[in-house]
Coordinates of C-alpha atoms in Angstrom, one line a residue:
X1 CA 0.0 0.0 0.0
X2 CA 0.9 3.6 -0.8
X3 CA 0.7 7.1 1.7
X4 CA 1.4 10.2 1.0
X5 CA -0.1 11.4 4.7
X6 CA 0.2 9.1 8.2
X7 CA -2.7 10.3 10.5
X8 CA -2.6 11.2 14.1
X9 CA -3.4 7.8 15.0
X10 CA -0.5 6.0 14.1
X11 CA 1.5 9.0 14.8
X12 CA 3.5 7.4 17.6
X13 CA 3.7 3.7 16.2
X14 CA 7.0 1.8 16.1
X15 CA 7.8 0.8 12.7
X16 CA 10.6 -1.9 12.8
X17 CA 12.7 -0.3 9.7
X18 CA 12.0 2.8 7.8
X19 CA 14.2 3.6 5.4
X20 CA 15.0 6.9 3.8
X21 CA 15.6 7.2 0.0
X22 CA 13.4 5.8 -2.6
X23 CA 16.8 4.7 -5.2
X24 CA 17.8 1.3 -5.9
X25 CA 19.7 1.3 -2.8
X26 CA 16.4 2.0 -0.3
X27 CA 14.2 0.5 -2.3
X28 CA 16.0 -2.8 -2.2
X29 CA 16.6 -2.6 1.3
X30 CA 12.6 -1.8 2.1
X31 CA 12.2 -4.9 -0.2
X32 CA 14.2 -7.4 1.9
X33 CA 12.8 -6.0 4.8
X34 CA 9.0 -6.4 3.3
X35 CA 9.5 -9.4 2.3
X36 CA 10.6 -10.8 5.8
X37 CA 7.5 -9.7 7.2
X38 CA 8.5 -6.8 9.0
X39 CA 6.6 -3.3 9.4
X40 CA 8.7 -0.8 6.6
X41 CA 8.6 2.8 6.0
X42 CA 9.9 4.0 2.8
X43 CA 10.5 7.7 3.3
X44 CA 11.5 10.0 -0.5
X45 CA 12.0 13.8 -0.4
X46 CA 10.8 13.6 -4.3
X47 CA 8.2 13.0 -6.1
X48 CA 8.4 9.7 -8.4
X49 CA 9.2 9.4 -10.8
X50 CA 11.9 11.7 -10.9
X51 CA 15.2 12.3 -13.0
X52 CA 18.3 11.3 -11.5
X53 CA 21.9 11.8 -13.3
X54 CA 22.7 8.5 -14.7
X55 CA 24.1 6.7 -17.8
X56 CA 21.9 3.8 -16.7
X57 CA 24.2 0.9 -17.6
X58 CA 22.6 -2.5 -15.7
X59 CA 25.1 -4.9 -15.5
X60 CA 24.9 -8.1 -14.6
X61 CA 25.6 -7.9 -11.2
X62 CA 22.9 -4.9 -10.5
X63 CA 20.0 -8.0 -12.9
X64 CA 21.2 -10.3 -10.3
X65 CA 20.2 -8.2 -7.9
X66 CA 17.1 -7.5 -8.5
X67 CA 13.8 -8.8 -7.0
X68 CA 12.2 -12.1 -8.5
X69 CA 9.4 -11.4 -11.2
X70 CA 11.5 -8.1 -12.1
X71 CA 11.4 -6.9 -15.5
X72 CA 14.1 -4.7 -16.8
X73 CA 12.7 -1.7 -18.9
X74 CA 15.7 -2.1 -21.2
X75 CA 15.6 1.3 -23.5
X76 CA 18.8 -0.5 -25.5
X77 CA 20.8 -3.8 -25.0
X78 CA 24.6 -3.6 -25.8
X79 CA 26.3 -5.7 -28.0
X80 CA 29.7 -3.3 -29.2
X81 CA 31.6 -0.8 -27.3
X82 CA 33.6 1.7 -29.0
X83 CA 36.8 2.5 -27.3
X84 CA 38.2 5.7 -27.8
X85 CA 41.7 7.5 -26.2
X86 CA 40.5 11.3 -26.1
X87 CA 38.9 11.2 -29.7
X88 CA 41.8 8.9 -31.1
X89 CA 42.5 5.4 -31.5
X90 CA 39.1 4.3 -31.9
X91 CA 37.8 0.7 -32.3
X92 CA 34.8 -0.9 -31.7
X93 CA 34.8 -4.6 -30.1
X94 CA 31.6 -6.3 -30.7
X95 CA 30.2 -9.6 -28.7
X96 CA 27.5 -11.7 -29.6
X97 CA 25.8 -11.9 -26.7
X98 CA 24.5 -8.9 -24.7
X99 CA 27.0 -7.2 -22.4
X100 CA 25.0 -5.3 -20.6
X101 CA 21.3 -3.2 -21.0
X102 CA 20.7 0.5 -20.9
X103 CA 17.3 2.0 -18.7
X104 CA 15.6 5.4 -18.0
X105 CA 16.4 5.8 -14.1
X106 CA 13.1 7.5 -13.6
X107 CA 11.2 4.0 -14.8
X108 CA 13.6 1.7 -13.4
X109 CA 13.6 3.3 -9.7
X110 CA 9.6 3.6 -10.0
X111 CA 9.8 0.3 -10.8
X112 CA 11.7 -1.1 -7.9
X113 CA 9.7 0.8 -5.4
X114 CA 6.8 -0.6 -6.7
X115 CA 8.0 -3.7 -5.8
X116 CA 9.0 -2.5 -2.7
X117 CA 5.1 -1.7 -2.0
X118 CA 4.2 -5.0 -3.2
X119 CA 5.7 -6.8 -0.9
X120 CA 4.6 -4.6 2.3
X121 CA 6.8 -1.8 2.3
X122 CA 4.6 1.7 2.9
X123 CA 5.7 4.6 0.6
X124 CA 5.6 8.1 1.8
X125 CA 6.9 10.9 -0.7
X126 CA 7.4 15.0 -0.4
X127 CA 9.3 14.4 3.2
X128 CA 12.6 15.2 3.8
X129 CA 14.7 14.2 6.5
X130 CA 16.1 16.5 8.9
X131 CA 18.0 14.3 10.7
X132 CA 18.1 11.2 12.6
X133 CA 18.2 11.0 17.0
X134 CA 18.9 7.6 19.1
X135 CA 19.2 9.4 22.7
X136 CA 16.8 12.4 23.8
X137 CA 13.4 13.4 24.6
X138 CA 12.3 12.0 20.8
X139 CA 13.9 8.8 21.4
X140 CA 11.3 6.4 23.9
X141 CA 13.6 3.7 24.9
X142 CA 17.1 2.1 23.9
X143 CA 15.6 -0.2 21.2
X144 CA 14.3 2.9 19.3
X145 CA 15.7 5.6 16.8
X146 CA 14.2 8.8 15.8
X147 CA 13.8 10.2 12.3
X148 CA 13.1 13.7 12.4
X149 CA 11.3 15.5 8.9
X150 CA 11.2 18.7 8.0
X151 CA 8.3 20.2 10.1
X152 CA 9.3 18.2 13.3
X153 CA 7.3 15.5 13.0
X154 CA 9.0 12.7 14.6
X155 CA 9.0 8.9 12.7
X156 CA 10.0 6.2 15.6
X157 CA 11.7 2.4 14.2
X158 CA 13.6 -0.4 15.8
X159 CA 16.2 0.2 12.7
X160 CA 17.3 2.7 10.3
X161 CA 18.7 2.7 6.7
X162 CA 20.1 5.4 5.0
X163 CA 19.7 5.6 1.4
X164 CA 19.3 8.8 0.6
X165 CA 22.0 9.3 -2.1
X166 CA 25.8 11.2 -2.0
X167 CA 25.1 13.9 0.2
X168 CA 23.5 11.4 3.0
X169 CA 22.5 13.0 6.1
X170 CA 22.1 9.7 7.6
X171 CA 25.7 9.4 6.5
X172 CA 26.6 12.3 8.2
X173 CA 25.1 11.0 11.3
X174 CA 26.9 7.8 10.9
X175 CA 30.3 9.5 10.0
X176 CA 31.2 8.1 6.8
X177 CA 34.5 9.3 5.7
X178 CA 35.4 10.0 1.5
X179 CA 38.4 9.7 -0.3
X180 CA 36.9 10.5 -3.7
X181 CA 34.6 13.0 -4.9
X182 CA 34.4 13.2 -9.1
X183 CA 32.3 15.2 -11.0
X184 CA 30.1 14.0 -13.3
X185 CA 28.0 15.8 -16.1
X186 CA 25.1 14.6 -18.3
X187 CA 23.3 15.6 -21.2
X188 CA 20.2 13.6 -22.4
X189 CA 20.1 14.6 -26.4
X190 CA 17.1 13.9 -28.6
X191 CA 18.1 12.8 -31.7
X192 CA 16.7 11.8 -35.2
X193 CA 15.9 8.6 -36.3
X194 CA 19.2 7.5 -38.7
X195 CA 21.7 9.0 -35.7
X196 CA 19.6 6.4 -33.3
X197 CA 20.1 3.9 -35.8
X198 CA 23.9 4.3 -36.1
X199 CA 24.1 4.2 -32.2
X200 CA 21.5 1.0 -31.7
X201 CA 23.5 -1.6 -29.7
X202 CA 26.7 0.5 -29.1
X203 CA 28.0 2.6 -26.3
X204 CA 31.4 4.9 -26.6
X205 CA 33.7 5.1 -23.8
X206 CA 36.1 7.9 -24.3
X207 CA 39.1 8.4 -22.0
X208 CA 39.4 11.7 -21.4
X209 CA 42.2 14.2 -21.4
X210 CA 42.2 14.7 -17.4
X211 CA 43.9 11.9 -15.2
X212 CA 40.9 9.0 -14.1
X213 CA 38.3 11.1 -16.7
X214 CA 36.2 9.3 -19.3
X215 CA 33.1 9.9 -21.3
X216 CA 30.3 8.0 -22.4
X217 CA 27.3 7.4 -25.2
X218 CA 24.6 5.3 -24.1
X219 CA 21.7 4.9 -26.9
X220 CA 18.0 4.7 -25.3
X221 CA 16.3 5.0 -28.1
X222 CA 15.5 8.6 -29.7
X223 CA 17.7 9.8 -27.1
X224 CA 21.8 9.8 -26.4
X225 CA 22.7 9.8 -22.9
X226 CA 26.4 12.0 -23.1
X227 CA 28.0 12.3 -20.3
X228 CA 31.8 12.5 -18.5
X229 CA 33.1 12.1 -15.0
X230 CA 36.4 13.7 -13.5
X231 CA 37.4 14.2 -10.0
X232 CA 36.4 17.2 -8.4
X233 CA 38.0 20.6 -8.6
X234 CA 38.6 20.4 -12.6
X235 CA 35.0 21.5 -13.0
X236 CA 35.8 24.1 -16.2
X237 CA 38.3 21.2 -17.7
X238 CA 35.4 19.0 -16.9
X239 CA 33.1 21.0 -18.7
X240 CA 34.9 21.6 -21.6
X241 CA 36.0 18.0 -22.2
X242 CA 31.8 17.5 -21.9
X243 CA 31.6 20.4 -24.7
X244 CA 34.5 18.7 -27.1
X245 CA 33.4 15.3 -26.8
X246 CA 29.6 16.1 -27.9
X247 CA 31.0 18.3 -30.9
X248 CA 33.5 15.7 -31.6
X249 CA 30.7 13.3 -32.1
X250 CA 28.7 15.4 -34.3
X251 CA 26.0 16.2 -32.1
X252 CA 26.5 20.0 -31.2
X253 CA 23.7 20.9 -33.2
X254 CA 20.6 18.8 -31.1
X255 CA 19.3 20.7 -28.3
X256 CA 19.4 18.3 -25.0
X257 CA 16.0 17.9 -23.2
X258 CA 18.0 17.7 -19.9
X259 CA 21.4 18.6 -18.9
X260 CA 22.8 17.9 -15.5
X261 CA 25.2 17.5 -13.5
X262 CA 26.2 15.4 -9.9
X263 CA 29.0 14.5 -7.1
X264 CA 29.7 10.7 -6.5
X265 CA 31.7 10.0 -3.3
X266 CA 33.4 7.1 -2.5
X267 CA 33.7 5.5 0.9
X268 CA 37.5 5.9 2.6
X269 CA 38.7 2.2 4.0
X270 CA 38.0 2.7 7.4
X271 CA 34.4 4.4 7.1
X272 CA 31.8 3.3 9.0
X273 CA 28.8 1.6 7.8
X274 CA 26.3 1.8 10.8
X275 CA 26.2 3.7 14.3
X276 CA 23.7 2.8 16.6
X277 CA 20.8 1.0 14.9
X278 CA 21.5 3.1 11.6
X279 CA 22.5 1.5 9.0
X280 CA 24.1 3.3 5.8
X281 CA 24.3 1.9 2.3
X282 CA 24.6 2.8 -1.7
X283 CA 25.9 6.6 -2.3
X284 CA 24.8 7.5 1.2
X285 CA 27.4 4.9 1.9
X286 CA 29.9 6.3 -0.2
X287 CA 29.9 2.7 -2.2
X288 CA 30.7 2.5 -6.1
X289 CA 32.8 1.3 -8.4
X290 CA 35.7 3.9 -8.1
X291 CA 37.3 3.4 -11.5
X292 CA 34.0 3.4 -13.5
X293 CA 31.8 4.7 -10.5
X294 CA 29.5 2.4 -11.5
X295 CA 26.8 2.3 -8.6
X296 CA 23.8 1.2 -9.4
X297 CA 24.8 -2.5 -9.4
X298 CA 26.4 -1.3 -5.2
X299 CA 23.2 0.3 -4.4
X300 CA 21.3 -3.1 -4.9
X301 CA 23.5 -5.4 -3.8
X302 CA 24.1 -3.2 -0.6
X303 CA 20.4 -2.3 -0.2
X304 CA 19.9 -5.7 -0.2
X305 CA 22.2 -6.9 2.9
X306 CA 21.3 -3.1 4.4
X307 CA 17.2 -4.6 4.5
X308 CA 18.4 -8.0 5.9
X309 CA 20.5 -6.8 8.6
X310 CA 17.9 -4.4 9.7
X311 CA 15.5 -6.6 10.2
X312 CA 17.9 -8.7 12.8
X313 CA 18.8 -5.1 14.3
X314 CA 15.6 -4.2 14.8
X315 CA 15.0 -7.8 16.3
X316 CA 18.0 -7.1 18.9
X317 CA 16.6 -6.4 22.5
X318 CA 19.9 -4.6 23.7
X319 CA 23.0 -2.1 22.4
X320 CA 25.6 -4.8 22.4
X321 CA 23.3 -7.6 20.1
X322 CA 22.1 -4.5 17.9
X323 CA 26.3 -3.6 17.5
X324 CA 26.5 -7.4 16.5
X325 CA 24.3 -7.5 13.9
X326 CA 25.8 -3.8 12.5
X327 CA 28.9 -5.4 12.6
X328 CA 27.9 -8.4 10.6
X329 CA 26.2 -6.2 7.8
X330 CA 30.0 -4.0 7.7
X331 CA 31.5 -7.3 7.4
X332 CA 29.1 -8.7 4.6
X333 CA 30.3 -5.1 2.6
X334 CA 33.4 -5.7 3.0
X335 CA 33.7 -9.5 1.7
X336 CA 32.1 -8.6 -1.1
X337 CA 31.4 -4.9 -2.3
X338 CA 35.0 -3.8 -0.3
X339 CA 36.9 -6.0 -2.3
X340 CA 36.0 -5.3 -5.8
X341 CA 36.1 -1.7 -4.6
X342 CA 40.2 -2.3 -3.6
X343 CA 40.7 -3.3 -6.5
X344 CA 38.8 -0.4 -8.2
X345 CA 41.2 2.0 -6.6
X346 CA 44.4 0.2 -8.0
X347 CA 42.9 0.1 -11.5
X348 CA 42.4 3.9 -11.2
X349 CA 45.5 4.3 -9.9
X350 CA 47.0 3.1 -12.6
X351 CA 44.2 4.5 -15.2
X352 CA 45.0 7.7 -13.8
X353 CA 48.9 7.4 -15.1
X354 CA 48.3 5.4 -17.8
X355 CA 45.5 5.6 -20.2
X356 CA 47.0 4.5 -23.0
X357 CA 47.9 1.2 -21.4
X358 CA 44.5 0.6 -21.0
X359 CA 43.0 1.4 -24.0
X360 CA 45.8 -0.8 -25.8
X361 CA 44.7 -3.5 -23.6
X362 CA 41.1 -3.4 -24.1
X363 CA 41.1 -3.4 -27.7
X364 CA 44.1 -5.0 -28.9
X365 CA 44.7 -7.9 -25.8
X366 CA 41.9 -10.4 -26.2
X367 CA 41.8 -11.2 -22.3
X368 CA 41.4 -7.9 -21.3
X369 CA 38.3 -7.4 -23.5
X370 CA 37.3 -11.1 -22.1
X371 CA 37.9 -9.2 -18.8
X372 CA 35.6 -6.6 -19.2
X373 CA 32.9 -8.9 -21.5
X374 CA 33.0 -11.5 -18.1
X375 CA 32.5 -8.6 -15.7
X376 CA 29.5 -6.5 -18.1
X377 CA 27.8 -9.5 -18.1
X378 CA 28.1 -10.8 -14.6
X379 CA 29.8 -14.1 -14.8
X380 CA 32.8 -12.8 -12.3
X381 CA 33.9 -9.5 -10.6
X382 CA 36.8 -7.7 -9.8
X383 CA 37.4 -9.1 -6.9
X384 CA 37.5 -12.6 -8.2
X385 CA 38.7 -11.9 -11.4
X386 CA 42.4 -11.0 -9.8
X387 CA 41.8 -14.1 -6.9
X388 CA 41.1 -16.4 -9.8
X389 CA 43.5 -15.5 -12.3
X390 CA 46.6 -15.7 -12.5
X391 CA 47.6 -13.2 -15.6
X392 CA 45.0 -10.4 -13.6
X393 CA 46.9 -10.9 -10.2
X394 CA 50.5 -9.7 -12.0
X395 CA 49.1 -7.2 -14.6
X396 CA 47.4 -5.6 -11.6
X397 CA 50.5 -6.0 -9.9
X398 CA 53.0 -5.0 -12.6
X399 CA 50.6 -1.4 -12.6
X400 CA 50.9 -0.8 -9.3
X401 CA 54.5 -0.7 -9.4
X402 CA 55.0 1.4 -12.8
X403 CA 54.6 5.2 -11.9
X404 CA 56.1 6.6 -14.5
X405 CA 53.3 7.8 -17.2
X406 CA 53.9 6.5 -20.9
X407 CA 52.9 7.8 -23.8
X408 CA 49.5 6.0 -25.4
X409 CA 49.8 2.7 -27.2
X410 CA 47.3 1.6 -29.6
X411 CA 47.1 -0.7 -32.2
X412 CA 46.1 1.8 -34.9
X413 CA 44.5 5.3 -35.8
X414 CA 41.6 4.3 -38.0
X415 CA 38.6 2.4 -36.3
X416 CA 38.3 -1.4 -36.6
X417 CA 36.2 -3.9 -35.3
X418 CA 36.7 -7.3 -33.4
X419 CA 33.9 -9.8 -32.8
X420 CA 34.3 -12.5 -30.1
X421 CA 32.1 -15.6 -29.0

């Protein structure tokens, strides 16, 4: 069921996990929670649907993820990327099955809170969070946290996940720490019918001109999503890289219907993941890919462990079982998410001072495309890929210990295709 108001008579009820932020991250987590019975609250400042700065690349991690019965509403399904080294070098490597599919976030979020809803989880949107209180007057007992909205009415639950995106005030509360903030910009452009044609089943990726930047095309459609990404602080290089790349491709001359812009932080090491019964998870986590900063696939996977390990919080009768259980769901992140993440930073590490390397590799060194076809699709990770194999543990290793920058290596200057199996 679906609320937009709660009445004076439930005013004061307990719920056992509300959740704040209506992304994939909370709605996943108010789907696990629904679904094992327990009382959710599903709190969204927005309206949905509503636009949210996003190539909307679902990998095959983030389809695992999702909740049974769950149709993607795939806009595109990708079968080539184009490589590119700022503009030069370009080829296109094509696979004949799908790497990965492209959505509309607006539909796709909608979509998972729905199911959210379906499976118990009450919806409330146009509230925003003030902030969250586990000792004080608001608070009743030790087994209860406070969520205060805008307006001072007071929202009372046995456990609490933050979803609500990169600039979290249930992180804040919790303390998460960043050692990465990039920029990234977006322009959604409308375009006629034989440019959608050429782009059908084929994303770009661009390596940009600053260290750890890239740019991407993702076709959805009669629309290109153009965007690029580049740490914070560059924001006039960013912009102009953003301006190049969409005149480089031929598309100065379509108006976008939406151009936008957003931070993405990623989590330091040591940041916590809960304080109290408060649970953090997604952006508000500071969790993504840090190479790609791809996070849609980390805000369901941790969403997902963020719903499960509320409910056993909000089953705890004490501070010390409720820290156990918040402890579990931090080391559950870690085994998984935290590893591919280490290795995330390495690759951008070495990304950063060596661009060329990798764009020499992807399209020139069939198990680095293999690589990157395995991960798209979901058959291995990061994490696993450099346990598991061999050749990824010392070409990891070999970048980590090469500092000095080379100049770009590619195989040639003209574009050229690949197909593999």
């Amino acid at each position: 069921m679906s609320s937009e108001n709660s009445s004076a008579d439930d005013a004061r009820q307990v719920w056992d996990v509300v959740v704040v932020g209506a992304g994939p991250a909370g709605a996943s987590a108010a789907y696990a929670a629904a679904v094992a019975g327990r009382r959710v609250l599903l709190l969204e400042k927005a309206d949905l649907p509503r636009y949210k700065t996003c190539g909307g690349g679902i990998i095959g991690p983030s389809r695992d993820s999702l909740p049974p019965g769950f149709e993607l509403p795939f806009k595109d399904r990708v079968h080539a990327v184009t490589f590119s080294n700022n503009g030069r070098f370009t080829r296109t490597r094509r696979s004949r099955q799908m790497l990965f599919g492209l959505i509309n976030r607006p539909e796709f979020d909608q979509q998972l809170v729905e199911h959210a809803q379906k499976a118990g989880a009450e919806l409330r949107t146009g509230v925003t969070v003030s902030r969250v209180e586990q000792h004080g007057s608001a608070v009743p007992d030790r087994r209860t946290a406070a969520v205060v909205l805008q307006g001072g009415e007071t929202v009372l639950a046995r456990a609490v996940v933050g979803a609500d995106g990169s600039a979290s005030r249930i992180g804040a509360h919790v303390g998460v720490k960043l050692d990465q903030v990039d920029l990234g910009l977006e322009a959604e452009i409308p375009v006629p019918e034989p440019v959608a044609e050429d782009w059908k089943g084929r994303v770009l990726i661009d390596w940009g001109p600053m260290p750890g930047s890239y740019g991407w095309v993702f076709p959805k459609g009669d629309t290109l999503t153009v965007g690029v990404i580049s740490a914070r602080g560059e924001g006039a290089a960013t912009k102009r890289y953003l301006e190049d790349f969409v005149g480089r491709l031929g598309l100065a001359g379509f108006e976008p219907s939406i151009s936008s812009g957003h931070l993405t932080r990623c989590r330091a090491d040591d940041s916590p993941l809960s304080r109290g019964r408060v649970l953090v998870c997604g952006d508000a986590a500071g969790l993504l890919e840090p190479w790609t900063r791809e996070g849609i696939s980390f805000a369901l996977r941790s969403g997902r462990l963020a719903g499960e390990w509320a409910v056993r919080i909000a089953e705890a009768h004490d501070a010390v079982d409720a820290r156990r259980q918040a402890l579990n769901y931090a080391f559950a992140v870690k085994a998984g998410l935290g590893v591919e993440m280490s290795v995330g930073k390495r690759l951008l590490a070495a990304f950063e001072r060596r661009p060329g390397v990798f764009h020499a590799a992807l399209t020139g060194f069939r198990p680095a495309w293999s690589a990157f076809r395995d991960i798209t699709r979901g058959s291995t990770t990061l994490g696993e890929l450099v346990r598991n194999h061999p050749m990824a543990h010392r070409a990891l290793t070999v970048l980590d210990r090469r500092q000095a920058p080379v100049a770009p290596a590619a195989p040639a200057a003209t574009e050229e295709e690949s197909a593999d199996s």
